[in-house]
Coordinates of C-alpha atoms and ligand atoms in Angstrom, one line a residue:
M66 CA 7.5 -0.6 -30.0
F67 CA 6.1 3.0 -29.6
S68 CA 8.7 5.8 -29.5
Y69 CA 8.5 8.2 -26.7
T70 CA 7.4 10.8 -29.3
T71 CA 4.5 8.7 -30.4
R72 CA 3.5 8.1 -26.8
R73 CA 3.8 11.7 -26.0
L74 CA 1.5 12.6 -28.8
A75 CA -1.0 10.1 -27.9
L76 CA -0.9 11.4 -24.3
I77 CA -1.4 15.1 -25.5
V78 CA -4.4 13.9 -27.6
F79 CA -5.9 12.0 -24.8
S80 CA -5.4 15.0 -22.4
V81 CA -6.9 17.4 -24.9
L82 CA -9.8 15.0 -25.5
L83 CA -10.5 14.9 -21.7
V84 CA -10.5 18.6 -21.3
V85 CA -12.7 19.1 -24.3
L86 CA -15.1 16.5 -23.1
T87 CA -15.0 18.0 -19.6
A88 CA -15.4 21.6 -20.8
S89 CA -18.5 20.7 -22.7
A90 CA -20.1 19.5 -19.5
Q91 CA -21.2 21.9 -16.8
D92 CA -18.8 20.7 -14.3
S93 CA -16.0 18.1 -13.9
S94 CA -16.2 14.5 -15.3
I95 CA -14.7 13.5 -12.0
Y96 CA -17.2 13.2 -9.2
V97 CA -15.9 13.6 -5.6
Q98 CA -18.2 12.6 -2.6
C99 CA -17.2 13.9 0.8
P100 CA -20.2 14.6 3.0
A101 CA -19.9 16.8 6.1
T102 CA -22.4 14.5 8.0
T103 CA -23.6 11.0 7.7
D104 CA -26.2 8.9 9.4
L105 CA -23.5 7.4 11.6
H106 CA -21.9 10.8 12.2
P107 CA -24.8 13.2 12.2
S108 CA -22.8 16.0 13.7
G109 CA -19.8 15.4 11.4
G110 CA -16.4 15.5 12.9
S111 CA -13.1 13.5 12.5
G112 CA -14.9 10.2 12.2
I113 CA -15.6 11.1 8.6
K114 CA -12.5 10.8 6.4
C115 CA -12.1 11.6 2.8
G116 CA -9.3 10.8 0.3
H117 CA -8.6 10.8 -3.4
L118 CA -6.3 8.3 -5.2
V119 CA -5.4 8.2 -8.8
A120 CA -4.6 5.0 -10.6
G121 CA -2.1 5.0 -13.5
D122 CA 1.4 4.2 -14.4
G123 CA 4.9 5.4 -13.4
M124 CA 8.6 4.3 -12.9
V125 CA 10.4 3.0 -9.8
T126 CA 14.2 2.7 -9.1
M127 CA 15.6 -0.7 -8.0
A128 CA 18.6 -0.9 -5.5
D129 CA 21.3 -2.4 -7.7
D130 CA 24.3 -0.4 -8.8
A131 CA 22.8 0.2 -12.3
Q132 CA 19.7 1.7 -10.5
K133 CA 17.5 -0.3 -12.8
E134 CA 14.2 1.5 -13.5
L135 CA 11.0 -0.5 -13.7
Y136 CA 7.8 0.4 -15.3
I137 CA 4.9 0.1 -12.9
F138 CA 1.1 0.6 -12.6
S139 CA -0.1 1.7 -9.3
F140 CA -1.9 4.4 -7.2
A141 CA -0.9 7.8 -6.0
Q142 CA -2.3 10.2 -3.5
L143 CA -3.6 13.5 -5.0
P144 CA -1.9 16.4 -3.3
G145 CA -4.1 19.0 -1.5
G146 CA -5.0 22.3 -3.2
G147 CA -6.1 22.6 -6.9
P148 CA -9.4 23.7 -8.2
A149 CA -12.7 22.8 -6.7
W150 CA -13.8 19.3 -7.7
N151 CA -17.1 20.5 -9.3
T152 CA -15.4 23.0 -11.6
A153 CA -14.5 22.6 -15.2
L154 CA -10.7 22.8 -14.5
Y155 CA -10.6 20.0 -11.9
A156 CA -10.4 17.0 -14.3
G157 CA -7.4 18.5 -16.1
W158 CA -5.7 19.3 -12.8
V159 CA -6.3 15.7 -11.7
M160 CA -4.8 14.3 -14.8
E161 CA -1.8 16.6 -14.6
Q162 CA -1.1 15.7 -11.0
G163 CA -1.8 12.0 -11.5
M164 CA 0.0 11.2 -14.8
L165 CA 3.1 8.9 -14.3
A166 CA 2.7 9.6 -10.5
A167 CA 2.3 5.9 -9.5
N168 CA 4.0 4.9 -6.2
A169 CA 5.3 1.5 -5.0
P170 CA 3.8 0.8 -2.6
A171 CA 0.5 2.5 -3.2
P172 CA -0.2 5.2 -0.6
T173 CA -0.7 3.8 2.9
I174 CA -4.3 4.0 4.2
S175 CA -4.7 4.0 7.9
V176 CA -8.1 4.7 9.7
D177 CA -9.6 4.3 13.1
E178 CA -12.2 1.8 13.8
D179 CA -15.6 3.4 13.6
D180 CA -14.4 5.8 10.9
E181 CA -16.2 6.2 7.7
L182 CA -13.9 6.7 4.6
F183 CA -15.1 8.3 1.4
L184 CA -12.2 7.3 -0.9
T185 CA -12.5 8.6 -4.5
L186 CA -10.5 6.6 -7.2
T187 CA -9.8 8.4 -10.5
N188 CA -8.3 6.5 -13.4
V189 CA -5.8 8.7 -15.1
G190 CA -4.8 6.1 -17.8
M191 CA -1.4 4.7 -18.5
A192 CA 0.6 7.5 -20.1
M193 CA 3.4 5.2 -21.4
R194 CA 0.9 2.8 -22.8
P195 CA -1.7 4.8 -24.6
D196 CA -2.7 1.5 -26.4
L197 CA -4.1 0.2 -23.1
F198 CA -7.5 1.2 -21.9
D199 CA -7.6 -0.9 -18.7
P200 CA -9.9 0.0 -15.9
H201 CA -8.8 -0.1 -12.3
T202 CA -10.4 -0.7 -8.9
I203 CA -9.6 -0.6 -5.2
H204 CA -10.0 -3.9 -3.3
W205 CA -9.6 -3.9 0.4
H206 CA -8.3 -7.4 0.9
G207 CA -9.9 -9.4 3.7
F208 CA -12.1 -6.4 4.8
P209 CA -15.8 -6.7 5.4
Q210 CA -17.4 -4.4 2.8
A211 CA -20.4 -2.1 3.2
A212 CA -21.8 -3.4 -0.1
A213 CA -20.4 -5.6 -2.9
I214 CA -20.1 -2.5 -5.2
F215 CA -17.2 -1.3 -3.1
D216 CA -15.4 -4.5 -3.1
G217 CA -13.6 -3.8 -6.4
V218 CA -13.7 -7.3 -7.6
P219 CA -14.5 -6.8 -11.3
D220 CA -16.9 -9.9 -11.6
S221 CA -19.1 -8.8 -8.7
S222 CA -18.5 -5.0 -8.7
I223 CA -17.7 -2.2 -11.1
S224 CA -14.4 -0.9 -12.5
I225 CA -13.2 2.6 -13.1
N226 CA -12.5 3.6 -16.7
M227 CA -10.1 6.1 -17.9
A228 CA -10.9 9.7 -16.9
A229 CA -13.6 8.5 -14.7
S230 CA -14.0 8.2 -10.9
L231 CA -15.9 6.4 -8.2
T232 CA -16.0 7.2 -4.5
Y233 CA -15.7 4.1 -2.5
Y234 CA -17.4 4.0 0.9
Y235 CA -15.8 2.1 3.9
N236 CA -17.1 1.7 7.4
A237 CA -14.0 0.7 9.4
K238 CA -15.6 -1.9 11.6
D239 CA -12.8 -4.3 12.6
A240 CA -9.4 -3.3 13.7
G241 CA -6.4 -5.1 12.1
T242 CA -3.8 -5.1 9.3
Y243 CA -5.2 -5.4 5.9
M244 CA -3.9 -4.6 2.5
Y245 CA -5.4 -3.2 -0.7
H246 CA -4.7 -3.8 -4.4
C247 CA -6.4 -3.3 -7.9
H248 CA -8.4 -6.4 -8.7
V249 CA -8.6 -5.8 -12.5
E250 CA -6.5 -8.5 -14.4
A251 CA -5.1 -9.1 -10.9
A252 CA -2.0 -11.2 -11.9
E253 CA -0.9 -8.5 -14.2
H254 CA -1.9 -5.3 -12.3
M255 CA -0.5 -6.7 -9.1
Q256 CA 2.8 -7.8 -10.6
M257 CA 2.9 -4.3 -12.0
G258 CA 2.7 -2.9 -8.5
M259 CA -1.0 -1.9 -7.6
L260 CA -0.4 -2.9 -3.9
G261 CA -0.9 -0.8 -0.8
N262 CA -0.6 -1.0 3.0
L263 CA -3.9 -0.7 4.9
Y264 CA -4.8 -0.8 8.5
V265 CA -7.5 0.0 11.0
R266 CA -6.4 1.1 14.4
P267 CA -8.6 -0.2 17.3
R268 CA -11.3 1.7 19.3
Q269 CA -9.4 0.9 22.4
N270 CA -6.8 3.6 21.4
R271 CA -9.4 6.2 22.2
C272 CA -10.1 5.0 25.8
P273 CA -10.3 8.0 27.9
T274 CA -9.4 6.3 31.2
A275 CA -8.2 2.9 32.7
G276 CA -10.7 0.4 33.6
N277 CA -13.9 -1.1 32.3
P278 CA -14.6 -1.1 29.4
C279 CA -11.0 0.1 28.8
P280 CA -8.0 -2.1 29.9
P281 CA -6.7 -1.8 33.4
E282 CA -3.6 0.4 33.7
H283 CA -4.5 2.1 30.3
A284 CA -3.1 5.5 30.0
A285 CA -4.5 8.1 27.6
G286 CA -2.5 8.0 24.4
D287 CA -1.6 4.3 24.6
Q288 CA -1.8 2.5 21.3
Y289 CA -2.7 -1.1 20.6
A290 CA -2.9 -3.4 17.6
Y291 CA -6.2 -4.8 18.6
N292 CA -9.1 -4.4 21.1
D293 CA -7.3 -6.7 23.5
G294 CA -8.7 -5.6 26.9
D295 CA -5.4 -6.5 28.6
R296 CA -2.9 -4.2 27.0
S297 CA -1.0 -7.2 25.6
T298 CA -0.9 -5.7 22.0
R299 CA 0.3 -2.3 23.3
Y300 CA 3.1 -0.7 21.2
D301 CA 5.2 2.5 21.1
V302 CA 6.0 2.7 17.3
E303 CA 4.5 0.9 14.3
Y304 CA 5.7 0.2 10.8
P305 CA 3.7 -1.1 8.0
I306 CA 6.1 -3.6 6.0
Q307 CA 4.9 -4.8 2.6
I308 CA 6.8 -7.7 1.5
G309 CA 6.9 -8.3 -2.2
S310 CA 9.0 -8.6 -5.4
F311 CA 9.1 -7.6 -9.1
D312 CA 9.9 -9.6 -12.2
P313 CA 11.9 -7.1 -14.3
N314 CA 11.2 -9.2 -17.6
F315 CA 7.5 -8.8 -17.0
H316 CA 7.8 -4.9 -16.3
D317 CA 10.0 -4.4 -19.3
A318 CA 7.6 -6.4 -21.5
S319 CA 4.8 -4.2 -20.4
F320 CA 6.8 -1.0 -21.0
N321 CA 7.9 -2.2 -24.6
V322 CA 4.5 -3.3 -25.6
Q323 CA 5.5 -6.9 -25.8
P324 CA 3.4 -10.1 -24.9
L325 CA 3.5 -10.5 -21.1
P326 CA 5.3 -13.5 -19.8
F327 CA 2.7 -14.8 -17.3
A328 CA 3.8 -18.4 -17.4
G329 CA 7.4 -17.4 -17.0
M330 CA 6.9 -14.9 -14.2
R331 CA 10.0 -15.0 -12.1
D332 CA 10.7 -12.2 -9.6
R333 CA 14.2 -11.1 -9.2
Y334 CA 13.9 -7.9 -7.2
F335 CA 13.0 -8.6 -3.5
L336 CA 11.4 -5.7 -1.8
L337 CA 10.2 -4.2 1.5
N338 CA 7.8 -1.4 0.8
G339 CA 8.8 -1.3 -2.8
R340 CA 12.6 -1.0 -2.1
G341 CA 15.5 -3.4 -1.9
Y342 CA 18.4 -3.1 0.7
P343 CA 20.1 -0.7 1.1
D344 CA 17.3 1.6 -0.2
T345 CA 15.1 0.2 2.5
V346 CA 17.0 2.1 5.2
Y347 CA 17.2 5.4 3.4
P348 CA 14.7 7.4 5.5
G349 CA 13.7 9.9 2.7
V350 CA 11.3 9.7 -0.2
L351 CA 12.8 7.8 -3.2
S352 CA 12.2 9.6 -6.5
T353 CA 12.6 8.5 -10.1
T354 CA 12.6 10.7 -13.2
D355 CA 9.6 9.7 -15.4
P356 CA 10.0 9.1 -19.2
L357 CA 8.9 12.6 -19.9
G358 CA 11.5 14.1 -17.8
T359 CA 9.8 15.0 -14.5
V360 CA 11.2 13.9 -11.2
Q361 CA 8.4 12.1 -9.4
P362 CA 8.3 10.6 -5.9
S363 CA 8.2 6.9 -6.7
Q364 CA 8.9 4.9 -3.5
P365 CA 7.9 7.1 -0.5
V366 CA 7.8 4.5 2.2
H367 CA 11.1 3.6 3.9
S368 CA 11.5 0.5 6.1
L369 CA 14.1 1.7 8.6
I370 CA 12.8 0.7 11.9
T371 CA 13.9 2.8 14.8
A372 CA 13.0 2.7 18.5
S373 CA 14.3 3.7 21.9
E374 CA 15.5 0.9 24.3
G375 CA 12.6 -0.7 26.1
Q376 CA 10.0 0.4 23.4
R377 CA 7.6 -2.1 21.9
I378 CA 7.7 -2.1 18.0
L379 CA 4.6 -3.3 16.0
L380 CA 5.3 -4.5 12.6
R381 CA 2.2 -4.7 10.4
I382 CA 3.5 -7.2 7.8
S383 CA 1.6 -8.1 4.6
N384 CA 2.3 -10.0 1.5
L385 CA 0.4 -9.3 -1.8
S386 CA 2.8 -11.2 -4.1
V387 CA 1.3 -13.1 -7.0
T388 CA 4.3 -15.3 -7.2
E389 CA 6.0 -16.0 -3.9
F390 CA 5.6 -17.0 -0.3
F391 CA 8.0 -15.0 1.9
T392 CA 9.7 -15.7 5.2
L393 CA 10.9 -12.7 7.2
G394 CA 13.0 -13.1 10.3
T395 CA 14.9 -11.2 12.8
N396 CA 18.2 -11.9 14.5
G397 CA 18.3 -11.4 18.3
I398 CA 14.8 -10.2 18.8
P399 CA 12.0 -12.7 19.4
M400 CA 9.0 -12.0 17.1
E401 CA 5.7 -12.2 19.0
V402 CA 2.8 -12.8 16.7
V403 CA -0.3 -11.3 18.1
G404 CA -2.5 -11.3 15.1
L405 CA -2.9 -13.1 11.7
D406 CA -5.0 -12.0 8.7
A407 CA -6.4 -9.1 10.6
R408 CA -7.6 -11.1 13.6
L409 CA -6.3 -11.1 17.2
L410 CA -4.9 -14.5 18.0
R411 CA -7.3 -15.5 20.9
D412 CA -9.4 -18.6 21.4
G413 CA -13.2 -18.8 22.3
D414 CA -12.5 -18.7 26.0
G415 CA -10.4 -15.5 25.8
N416 CA -7.0 -17.1 26.0
N417 CA -4.3 -15.4 24.2
L418 CA -2.7 -17.7 21.5
Y419 CA 0.2 -15.4 20.9
Y420 CA 3.4 -17.1 20.1
K421 CA 7.1 -16.3 19.9
T422 CA 9.1 -17.2 16.8
N423 CA 12.2 -16.1 14.9
S424 CA 10.5 -16.0 11.5
V425 CA 7.0 -15.6 9.9
T426 CA 6.0 -17.1 6.5
L427 CA 3.3 -15.4 4.6
G428 CA 1.6 -16.3 1.3
G429 CA 0.0 -13.8 -1.0
G430 CA -3.0 -12.1 0.8
Q431 CA -1.8 -12.9 4.3
S432 CA -0.8 -10.5 7.0
A433 CA 0.7 -10.7 10.5
D434 CA 0.9 -8.4 13.5
V435 CA 4.3 -8.8 15.1
I436 CA 5.5 -7.2 18.3
L437 CA 9.2 -6.9 18.8
V438 CA 10.8 -5.9 22.2
P439 CA 14.5 -5.4 21.4
P440 CA 16.6 -6.6 24.4
T441 CA 19.3 -4.0 24.3
A442 CA 20.4 -1.0 22.2
G443 CA 22.1 -1.8 18.9
T444 CA 21.4 -2.5 15.3
Y445 CA 19.4 -5.6 14.3
F446 CA 18.2 -7.0 10.9
L447 CA 14.8 -7.8 9.6
Y448 CA 15.4 -9.9 6.5
T449 CA 14.3 -12.8 4.5
T450 CA 15.7 -16.2 5.5
N451 CA 15.3 -17.4 2.0
L452 CA 18.8 -16.2 1.3
H453 CA 18.7 -16.1 -2.5
Q454 CA 16.2 -13.2 -2.0
L455 CA 19.0 -11.2 -0.3
A456 CA 19.8 -9.9 -3.8
N457 CA 18.9 -7.1 -6.2
D458 CA 18.5 -9.1 -9.3
A459 CA 22.0 -10.2 -10.3
E460 CA 23.8 -8.4 -7.4
N461 CA 24.2 -10.4 -4.2
F462 CA 23.8 -8.6 -0.8
G463 CA 20.7 -6.6 -0.9
G464 CA 17.0 -7.4 -1.6
M465 CA 14.6 -8.1 1.2
M466 CA 16.4 -6.7 4.3
T467 CA 16.2 -3.7 6.5
E468 CA 17.6 -2.6 9.8
I469 CA 16.1 -2.1 13.3
Q470 CA 18.1 0.6 15.0
V471 CA 17.5 0.8 18.7
N472 CA 19.0 3.7 20.6
Ligands
CU61 CU1 -5.5 -2.0 -12.1

């Protein structure tokens, strides 16, 4: 096992090497693409979006009384500011910001249909595992890619090595609820936490007026899950809900440089957006002190669902677990499923195939768009009906549950 001091030394050597390598070039080793105009958007504007994620490691806090900390791999959003990307100082700044900053879930990506997104990924390395030199990728699961190279599947695409970057290009063509993850050594990197919420909002949201081609009775500002033409997927508030779980033995083995127990993978922390109940209803950002002593935002996405009476709530539920099917149910509010796997539920003749249920079951890689219309004000629960998953490891009462508060 490496001591913290050894790891810290390795980290410093790695950072110095990076800065030396960077300084010897004319500009940064990290290349960011963010064009002002494109063929599809010749006059620029808000249809061109840019972002920069880092991939590396970090720590998260579980919801049991012991506040068990788990080692994770994941992505983080680079903050704004910092030096210009094409200057010698940029790579060092990215490393400084990105090291041990991994979030569970990975930063939520939401774009509008017809957007072009230029998303740079920089691999900042795993600070607590300097013996690893794993590459990472971004794989938008279930999404039609502009080209195979942007798909992030290592066999048919390229992967990003430590201290290197790639700008992925996405043309957001189909509205829906997707998800993204790293596809390198997927069972390991996904168990370790490289999982994010991703959705594309439909063109219909931008309808200026009611009537053809917009839905009848559309009002400016109305929001929909899909281009439905009939307002049936309209919602007032939306929440991405990533269902998932962690196996603490696997994460501890990774942290302690032990053989990884793939065959014995058994998840014991059951999570919504990276947190177990009651942390799911804490509306703030959850932070964890990293092993080098810095307090880092670790689980920024809460799952407290709030709405006013009469409002329609859209849940964008996705499962990226490598071990489990999960069932999520509500008490007292019918769940209307309007979309599955990023597709509106509609037959070839245009009939809506929506259905009302009190639970949805999703396997890894599946998503569901669910609309809730709470009948009256009050507090309801969204929870797994696999009752053994209502636990934070050995502690009963917790796990995969959150509250729906209707005022
Ligand atoms: Cu990875």
